Coordinates of C-alpha atoms and ligand atoms in Angstrom, one line a residue:
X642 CA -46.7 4.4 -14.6
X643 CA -45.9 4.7 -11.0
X644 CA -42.4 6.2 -10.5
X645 CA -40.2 3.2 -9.6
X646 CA -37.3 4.5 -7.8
X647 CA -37.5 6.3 -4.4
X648 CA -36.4 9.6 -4.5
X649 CA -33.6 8.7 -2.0
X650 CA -32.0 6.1 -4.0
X651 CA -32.2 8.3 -7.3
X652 CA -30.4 10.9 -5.6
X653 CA -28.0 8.2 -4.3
X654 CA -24.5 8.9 -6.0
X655 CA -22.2 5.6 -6.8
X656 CA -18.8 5.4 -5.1
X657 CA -16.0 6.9 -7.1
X658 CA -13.6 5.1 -5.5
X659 CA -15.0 1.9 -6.2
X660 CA -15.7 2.9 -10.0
X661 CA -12.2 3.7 -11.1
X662 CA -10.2 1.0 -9.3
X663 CA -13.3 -1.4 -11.1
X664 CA -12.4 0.6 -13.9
X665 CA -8.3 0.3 -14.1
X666 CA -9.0 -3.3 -13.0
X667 CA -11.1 -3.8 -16.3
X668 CA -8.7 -2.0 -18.6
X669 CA -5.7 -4.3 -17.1
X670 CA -7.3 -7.3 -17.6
X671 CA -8.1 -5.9 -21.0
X672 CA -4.4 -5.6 -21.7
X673 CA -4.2 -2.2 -21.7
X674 CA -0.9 -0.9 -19.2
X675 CA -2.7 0.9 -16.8
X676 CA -0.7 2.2 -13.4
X677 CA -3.5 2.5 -10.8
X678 CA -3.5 5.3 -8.3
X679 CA -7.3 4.8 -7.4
X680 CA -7.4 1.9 -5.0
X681 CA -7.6 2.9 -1.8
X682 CA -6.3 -0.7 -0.7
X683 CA -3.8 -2.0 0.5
X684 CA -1.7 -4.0 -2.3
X685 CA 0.0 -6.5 0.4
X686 CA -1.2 -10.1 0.7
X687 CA -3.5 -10.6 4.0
X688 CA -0.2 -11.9 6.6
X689 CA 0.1 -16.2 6.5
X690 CA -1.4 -16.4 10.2
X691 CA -4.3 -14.8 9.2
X692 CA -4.8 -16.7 6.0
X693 CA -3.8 -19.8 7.6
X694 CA -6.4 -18.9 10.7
X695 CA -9.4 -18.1 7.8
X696 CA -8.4 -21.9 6.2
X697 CA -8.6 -23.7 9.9
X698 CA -12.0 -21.9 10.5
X699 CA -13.6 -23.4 7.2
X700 CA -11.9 -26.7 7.9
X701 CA -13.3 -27.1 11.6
X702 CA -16.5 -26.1 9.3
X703 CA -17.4 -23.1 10.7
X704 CA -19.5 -21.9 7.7
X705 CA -22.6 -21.5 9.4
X706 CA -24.7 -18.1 10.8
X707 CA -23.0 -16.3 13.8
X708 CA -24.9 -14.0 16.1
X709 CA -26.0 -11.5 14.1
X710 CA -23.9 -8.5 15.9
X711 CA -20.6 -10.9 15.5
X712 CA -19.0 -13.5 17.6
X713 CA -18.1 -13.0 21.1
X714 CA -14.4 -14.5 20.1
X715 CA -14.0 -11.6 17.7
X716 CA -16.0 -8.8 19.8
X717 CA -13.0 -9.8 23.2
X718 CA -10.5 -9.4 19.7
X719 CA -12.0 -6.3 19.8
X720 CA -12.0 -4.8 23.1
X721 CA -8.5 -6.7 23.6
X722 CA -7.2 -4.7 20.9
X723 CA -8.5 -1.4 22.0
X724 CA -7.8 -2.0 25.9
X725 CA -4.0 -2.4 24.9
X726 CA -3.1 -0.1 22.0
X727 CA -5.2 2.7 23.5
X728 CA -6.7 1.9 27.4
X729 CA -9.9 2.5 26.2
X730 CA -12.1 -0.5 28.0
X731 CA -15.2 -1.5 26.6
X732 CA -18.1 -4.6 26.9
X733 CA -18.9 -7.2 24.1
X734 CA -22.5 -5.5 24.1
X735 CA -20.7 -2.2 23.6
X736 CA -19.3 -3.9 20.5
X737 CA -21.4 -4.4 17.0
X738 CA -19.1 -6.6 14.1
X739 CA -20.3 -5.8 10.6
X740 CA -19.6 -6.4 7.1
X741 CA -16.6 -3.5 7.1
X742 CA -16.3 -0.6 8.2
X743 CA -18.4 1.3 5.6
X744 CA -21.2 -0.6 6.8
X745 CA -20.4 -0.2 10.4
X746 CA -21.0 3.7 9.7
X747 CA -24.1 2.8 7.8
X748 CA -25.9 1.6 10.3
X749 CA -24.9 3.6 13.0
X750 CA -25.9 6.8 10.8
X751 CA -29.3 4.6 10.2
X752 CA -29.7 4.0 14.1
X753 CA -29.1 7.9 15.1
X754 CA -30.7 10.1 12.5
X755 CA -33.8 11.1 11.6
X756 CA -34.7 13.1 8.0
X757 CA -34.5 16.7 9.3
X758 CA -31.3 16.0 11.4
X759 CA -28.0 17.3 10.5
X760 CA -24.4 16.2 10.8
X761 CA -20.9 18.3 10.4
X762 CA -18.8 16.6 7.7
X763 CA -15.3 18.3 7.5
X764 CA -14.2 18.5 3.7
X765 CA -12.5 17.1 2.5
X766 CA -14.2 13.9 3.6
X767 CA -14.2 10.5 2.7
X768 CA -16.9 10.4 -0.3
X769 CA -19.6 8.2 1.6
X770 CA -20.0 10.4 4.6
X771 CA -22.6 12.7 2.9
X772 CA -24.2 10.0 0.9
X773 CA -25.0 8.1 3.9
X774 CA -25.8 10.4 6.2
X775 CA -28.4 11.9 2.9
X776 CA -29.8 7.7 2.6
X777 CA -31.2 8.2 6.4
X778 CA -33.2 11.4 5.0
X779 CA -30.9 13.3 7.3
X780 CA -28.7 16.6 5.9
X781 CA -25.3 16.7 5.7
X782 CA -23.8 19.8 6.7
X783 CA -20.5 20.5 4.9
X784 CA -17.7 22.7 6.7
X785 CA -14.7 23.4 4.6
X786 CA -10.8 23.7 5.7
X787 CA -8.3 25.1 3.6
X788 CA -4.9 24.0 2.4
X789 CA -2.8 26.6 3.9
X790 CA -4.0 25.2 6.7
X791 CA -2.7 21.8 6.2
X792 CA -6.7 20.8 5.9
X793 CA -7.0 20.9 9.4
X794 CA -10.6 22.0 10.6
X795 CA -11.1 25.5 12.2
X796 CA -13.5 24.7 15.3
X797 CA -14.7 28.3 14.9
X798 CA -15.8 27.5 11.4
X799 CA -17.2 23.9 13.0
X800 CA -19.4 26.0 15.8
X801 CA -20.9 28.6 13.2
X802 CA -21.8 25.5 11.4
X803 CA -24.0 24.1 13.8
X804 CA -27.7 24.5 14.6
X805 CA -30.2 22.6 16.9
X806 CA -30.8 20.3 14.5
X807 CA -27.4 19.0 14.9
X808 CA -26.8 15.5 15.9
X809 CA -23.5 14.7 15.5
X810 CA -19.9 15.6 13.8
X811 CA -18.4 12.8 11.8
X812 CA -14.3 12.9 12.1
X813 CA -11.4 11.4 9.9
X814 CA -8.2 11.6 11.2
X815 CA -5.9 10.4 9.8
X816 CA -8.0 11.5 7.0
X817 CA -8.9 9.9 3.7
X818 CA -8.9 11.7 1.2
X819 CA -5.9 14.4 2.2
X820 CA -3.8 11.8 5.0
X821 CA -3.9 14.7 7.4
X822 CA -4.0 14.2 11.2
X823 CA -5.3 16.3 13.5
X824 CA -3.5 18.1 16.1
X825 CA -4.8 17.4 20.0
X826 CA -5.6 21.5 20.3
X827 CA -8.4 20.8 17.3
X828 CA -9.5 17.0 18.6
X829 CA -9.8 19.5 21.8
X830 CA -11.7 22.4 20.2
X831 CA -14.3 19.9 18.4
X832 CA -15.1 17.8 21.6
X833 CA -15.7 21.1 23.5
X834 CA -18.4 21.7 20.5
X835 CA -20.0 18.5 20.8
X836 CA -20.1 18.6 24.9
X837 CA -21.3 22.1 24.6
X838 CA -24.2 21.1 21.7
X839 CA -25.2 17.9 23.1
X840 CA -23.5 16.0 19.9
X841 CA -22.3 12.8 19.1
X842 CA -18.9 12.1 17.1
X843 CA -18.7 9.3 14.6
X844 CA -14.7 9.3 14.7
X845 CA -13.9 7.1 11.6
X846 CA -10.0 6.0 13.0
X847 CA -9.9 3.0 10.3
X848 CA -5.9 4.4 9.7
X849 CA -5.1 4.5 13.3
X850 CA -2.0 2.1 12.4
X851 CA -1.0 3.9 9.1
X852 CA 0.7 7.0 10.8
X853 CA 4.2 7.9 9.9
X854 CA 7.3 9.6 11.4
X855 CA 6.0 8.1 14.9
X856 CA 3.2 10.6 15.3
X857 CA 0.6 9.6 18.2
X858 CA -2.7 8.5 17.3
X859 CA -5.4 10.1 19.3
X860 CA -8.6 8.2 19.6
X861 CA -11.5 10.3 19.9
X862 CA -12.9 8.7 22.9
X863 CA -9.5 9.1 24.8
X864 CA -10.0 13.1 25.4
X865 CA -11.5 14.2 28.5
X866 CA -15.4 13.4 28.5
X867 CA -15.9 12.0 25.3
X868 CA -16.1 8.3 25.2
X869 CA -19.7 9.2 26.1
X870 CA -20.1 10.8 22.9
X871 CA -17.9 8.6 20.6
X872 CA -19.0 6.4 18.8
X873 CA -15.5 4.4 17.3
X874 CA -15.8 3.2 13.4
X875 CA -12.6 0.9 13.1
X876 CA -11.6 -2.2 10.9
X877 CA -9.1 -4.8 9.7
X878 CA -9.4 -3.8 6.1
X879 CA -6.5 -1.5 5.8
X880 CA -4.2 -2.4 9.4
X881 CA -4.1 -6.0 7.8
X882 CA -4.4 -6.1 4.3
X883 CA -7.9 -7.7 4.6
X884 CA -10.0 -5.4 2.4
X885 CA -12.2 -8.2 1.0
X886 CA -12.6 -10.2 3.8
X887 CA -15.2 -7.6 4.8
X888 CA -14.8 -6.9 8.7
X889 CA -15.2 -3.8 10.3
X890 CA -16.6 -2.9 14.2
X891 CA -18.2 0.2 16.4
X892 CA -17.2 0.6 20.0
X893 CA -19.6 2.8 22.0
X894 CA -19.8 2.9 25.4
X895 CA -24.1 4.3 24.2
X896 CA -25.9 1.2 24.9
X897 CA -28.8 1.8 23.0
X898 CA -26.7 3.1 19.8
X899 CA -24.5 -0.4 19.9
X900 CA -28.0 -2.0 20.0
X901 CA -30.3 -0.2 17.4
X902 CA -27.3 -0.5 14.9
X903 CA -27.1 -4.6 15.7
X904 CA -30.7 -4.6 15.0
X905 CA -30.8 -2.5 11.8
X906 CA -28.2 -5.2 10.8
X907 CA -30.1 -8.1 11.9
X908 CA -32.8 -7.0 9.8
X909 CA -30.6 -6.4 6.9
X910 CA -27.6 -8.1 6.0
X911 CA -27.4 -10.3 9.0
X912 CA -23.9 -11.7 10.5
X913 CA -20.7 -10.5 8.8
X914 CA -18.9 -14.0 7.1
X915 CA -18.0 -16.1 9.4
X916 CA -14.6 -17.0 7.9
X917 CA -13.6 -13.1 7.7
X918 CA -14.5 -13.3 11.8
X919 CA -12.3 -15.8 12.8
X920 CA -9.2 -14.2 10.1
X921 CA -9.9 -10.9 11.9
X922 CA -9.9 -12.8 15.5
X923 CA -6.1 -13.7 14.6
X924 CA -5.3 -10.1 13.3
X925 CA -6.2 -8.7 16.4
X926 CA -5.2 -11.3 18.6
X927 CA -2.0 -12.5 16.9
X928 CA 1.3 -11.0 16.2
X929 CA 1.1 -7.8 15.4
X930 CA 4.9 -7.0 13.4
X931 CA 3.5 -7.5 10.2
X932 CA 1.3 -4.3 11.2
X933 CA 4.7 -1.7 11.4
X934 CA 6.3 -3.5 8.4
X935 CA 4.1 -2.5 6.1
X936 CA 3.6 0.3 7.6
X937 CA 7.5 1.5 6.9
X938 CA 6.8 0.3 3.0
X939 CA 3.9 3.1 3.2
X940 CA 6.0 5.7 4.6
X941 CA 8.6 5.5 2.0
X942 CA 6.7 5.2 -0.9
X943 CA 4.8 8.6 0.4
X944 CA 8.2 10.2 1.1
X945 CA 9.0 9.0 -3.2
X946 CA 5.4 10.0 -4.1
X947 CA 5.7 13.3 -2.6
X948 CA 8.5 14.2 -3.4
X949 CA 8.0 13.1 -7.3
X950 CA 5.4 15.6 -7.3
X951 CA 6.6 18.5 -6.2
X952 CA 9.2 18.2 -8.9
X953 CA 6.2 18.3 -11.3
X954 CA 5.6 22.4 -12.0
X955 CA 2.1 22.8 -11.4
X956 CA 1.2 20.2 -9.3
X957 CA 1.3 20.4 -4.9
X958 CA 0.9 18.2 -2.8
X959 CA -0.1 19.0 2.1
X960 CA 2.3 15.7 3.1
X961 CA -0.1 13.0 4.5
X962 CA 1.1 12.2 8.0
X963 CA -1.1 9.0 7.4
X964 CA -3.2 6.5 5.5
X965 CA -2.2 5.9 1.9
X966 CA -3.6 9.0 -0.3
X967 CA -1.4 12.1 -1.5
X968 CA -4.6 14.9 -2.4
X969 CA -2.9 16.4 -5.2
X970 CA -3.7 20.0 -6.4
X971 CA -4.5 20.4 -10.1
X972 CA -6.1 23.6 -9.9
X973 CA -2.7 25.4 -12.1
X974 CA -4.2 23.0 -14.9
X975 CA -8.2 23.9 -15.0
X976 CA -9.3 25.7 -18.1
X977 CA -6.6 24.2 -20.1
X978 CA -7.6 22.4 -23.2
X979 CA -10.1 20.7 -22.4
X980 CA -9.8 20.3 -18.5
X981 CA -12.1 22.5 -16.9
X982 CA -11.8 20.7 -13.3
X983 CA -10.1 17.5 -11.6
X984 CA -13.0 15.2 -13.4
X985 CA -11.8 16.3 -16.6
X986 CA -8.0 15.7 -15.6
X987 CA -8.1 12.7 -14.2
X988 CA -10.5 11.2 -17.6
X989 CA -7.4 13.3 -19.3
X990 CA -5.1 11.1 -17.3
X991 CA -6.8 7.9 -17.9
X992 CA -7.7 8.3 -21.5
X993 CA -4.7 9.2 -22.8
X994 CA -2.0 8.2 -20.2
X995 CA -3.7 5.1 -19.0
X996 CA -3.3 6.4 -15.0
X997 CA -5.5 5.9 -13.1
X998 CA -7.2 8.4 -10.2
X999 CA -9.7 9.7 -8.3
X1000 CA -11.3 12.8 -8.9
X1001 CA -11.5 15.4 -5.9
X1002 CA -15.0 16.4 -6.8
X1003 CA -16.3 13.8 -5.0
X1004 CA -14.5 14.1 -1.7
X1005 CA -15.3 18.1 -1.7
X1006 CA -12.9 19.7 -4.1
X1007 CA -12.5 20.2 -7.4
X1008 CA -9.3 21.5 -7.5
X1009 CA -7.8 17.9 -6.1
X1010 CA -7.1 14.7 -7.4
X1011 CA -6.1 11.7 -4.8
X1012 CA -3.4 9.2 -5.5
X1013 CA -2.9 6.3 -3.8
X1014 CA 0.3 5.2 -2.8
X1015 CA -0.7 1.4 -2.0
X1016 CA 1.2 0.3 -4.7
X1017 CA 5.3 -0.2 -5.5
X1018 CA 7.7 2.7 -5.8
X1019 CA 8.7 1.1 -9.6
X1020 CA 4.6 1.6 -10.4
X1021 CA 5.0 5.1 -8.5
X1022 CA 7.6 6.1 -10.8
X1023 CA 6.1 5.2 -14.2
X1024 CA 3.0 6.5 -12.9
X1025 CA 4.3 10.1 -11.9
X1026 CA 6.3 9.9 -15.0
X1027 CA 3.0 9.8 -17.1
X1028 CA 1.6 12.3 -15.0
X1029 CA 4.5 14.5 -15.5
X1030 CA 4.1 14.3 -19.4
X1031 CA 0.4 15.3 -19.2
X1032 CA 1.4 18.3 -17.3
X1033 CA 3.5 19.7 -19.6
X1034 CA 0.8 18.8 -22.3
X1035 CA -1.7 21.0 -20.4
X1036 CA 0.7 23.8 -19.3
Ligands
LIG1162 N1 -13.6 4.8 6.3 C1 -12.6 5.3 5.5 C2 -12.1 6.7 5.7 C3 -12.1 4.6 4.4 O1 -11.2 5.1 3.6 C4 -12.6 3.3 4.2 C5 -12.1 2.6 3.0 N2 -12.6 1.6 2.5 C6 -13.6 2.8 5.1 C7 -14.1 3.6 6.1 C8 -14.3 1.5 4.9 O2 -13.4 0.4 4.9 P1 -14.0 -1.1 5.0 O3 -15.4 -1.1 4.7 O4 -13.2 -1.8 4.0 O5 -13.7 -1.6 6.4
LIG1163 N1 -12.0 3.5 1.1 C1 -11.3 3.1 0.0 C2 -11.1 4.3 -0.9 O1 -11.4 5.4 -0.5 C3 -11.9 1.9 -0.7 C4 -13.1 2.2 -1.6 C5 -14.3 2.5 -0.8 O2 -14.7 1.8 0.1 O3 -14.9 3.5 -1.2 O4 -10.5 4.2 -1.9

């Protein structure tokens, strides 16, 4: 018998992420008390405008097809956003809508690379850069930080790292897994690599809006040169507590990039749902204090995360400046009992604790485990208290 799966898709790894919060989801509806730290969602309702907005659409019956590469309302949502929060200007065709933002990097990684090409993935890195970029036939080309350095890429290490098969550097900041922003002087170094190499950036700034302690944001294309380069993953999933509604968008001032990806979507999944559009016009478009109030809930359940574990001997933790992940170092635990890595501690956790997290290996480190923070300080607490008692079970 012919073999039935294309190599590609046998290779293809499933998302962690997606497994355990399915996973904790399953056990809690099974009765079992699990606390989850694996969501990477946000645990807020969507904000009543936006609902309300999503209920007037269906009602006016708008539950038809849309352009294919979004509606022009929610592309000007876009470009209104961006012009005000940031100055950067851009065109509706400059503008592709799709069914998140994982599939807005999906098929701009589809529209750029060839197999044979490479791209720079800084690790720790969210764990569907490399599996994407590999679906294309393309190589990803990992380039590790450390945590003494507060994860923060070395551009020296970035440059040694490319060849002439480079096309282009994805970046994360603030960064999912660790929540670490970059500073300007490394934003700097890396846009100095990709004008010098000819490269393009895929800056994935989904957690532009979670920032704490009133950092700035930087968006890639803002530095000198570079919104020739960029091309801008971004979304409502996170900002506005709208994970399923399924809406994320690319800005590129590239034409022909904004236009390949629109017809690799055309071809595949077509328009992103109409309702999700017009909630995700309002988000954009309508009040936006909603946006900074949950954002203060996130900042102090990091500062109680954090700080509940570095009281727990063993465990450390680089303090996220954004997003909603703490990447938690377990190494002090590997080889006990039966925990070699952070796979077997977290299924240690799970098992017998009934906490729920994800496993660094699949972000880039096995000596890591992320926790979520989207979730109340009283789950926090029990959940770090469980997570306590499994530590002094290992030590
Ligand atoms: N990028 C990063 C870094 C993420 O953490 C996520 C989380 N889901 C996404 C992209 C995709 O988000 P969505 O598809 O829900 O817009
Ligand atoms: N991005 C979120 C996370 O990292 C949601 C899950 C996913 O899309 O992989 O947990």
């Amino acid at each position: 018998m012919k073999r039935i799966l294309s190599e590609r898709a046998s290779q293809l790894k499933p998302s962690a992420t997606l497994a355990i919060s399915a996973k904790s989801k399953e056990l809690k509806s099974l009765g079992v008390d699990v606390i989850g730290f694996g969501a990477g969602e946000p645990d807020f309702p969507t904000p009543a405008h936006i609902r309300e907005a999503a209920k007037k659409s269906l009602d006016n019956g708008d539950t038809f097809y849309t352009p294919a590469s979004g509606t022009l309302d929610l592309k000007k949502a876009v470009i209104h956003r961006f012009a005000e929060d940031y100055g950067l200007m851009y065109e509706p065709d400059e503008i592709l809508i799709s069914c998140g933002a994982k599939h807005s990097l999906y098929n701009v990684f589809h529209a750029i690379l060839d197999p044979g090409d490479e791209v720079v993935i800084l690790a720790p890195y969210w764990l569907s850069y490399p599996e994407m970029v590999a679906l294309t036939g393309a190589k990803p080309v990992i380039v590790d930080t450390s945590e003494q350095s507060r994860f923060v890429p070395d551009p020296a290490r970035v440059k040694a790292a490319i060849t002439s098969s480079t096309k282009a550097i994805v970046v994360n900041s603030p960064s999912n897994p660790t929540g670490v922003l970059y500073p300007r002087d490394v934003m700097e170094g890396l846009a100095a690599l990709a004008e010098e190499n000819d490269l393009l950036v895929i800056s994935d700034e989904i957690y532009d809006k979670l920032i704490y302690d009133g950092k700035p944001f930087i968006p890639f294309a803002s530095l000198p040169g570079m919104k020739d380069r960029t091309v801008m993953i971004n979304g409502v999933s996170k900002t506005y507590a709208m994970t399923g509604l399924r809406i994320g968008y690319l800005a590129c001032n590239r034409k022909e990039i904004v236009k390949a990806s629109a017809n690799i979507q055309s071809q595949s999944t077509s328009n992103p749902n109409n309702t999700g559009q017009a909630a995700a016009v309002e988000a954009l478009t309508g009040p936006q204090d909603e946006v900074a109030r949950m954002r203060d809930i996130f900042q102090r359940r990091r500062d109680f995360m954090t700080a509940g574990i570095e009281k727990i001997p063993g465990l450390s933790v680089v303090n996220p400046d954004g997003a909603f992940y703490a990447f938690v170092n377990t190494s002090a635990f590997a080889g006990r009992k039966d925990v070699a890595d952070s796979t077997d501690f977290t299924k240690y956790l799970l098992e017998r604790h009934h906490v729920a997290c994800v496993p660094g290996g699949p972000f880039g480190s096995e000596e890591h485990i992320r926790l979520s923070f989207a979730t109340g300080e009283d789950v926090i607490k029990e959940g770090l208290e469980r997570i306590a008692k499994a530590c002094r079970e290992l030590a």
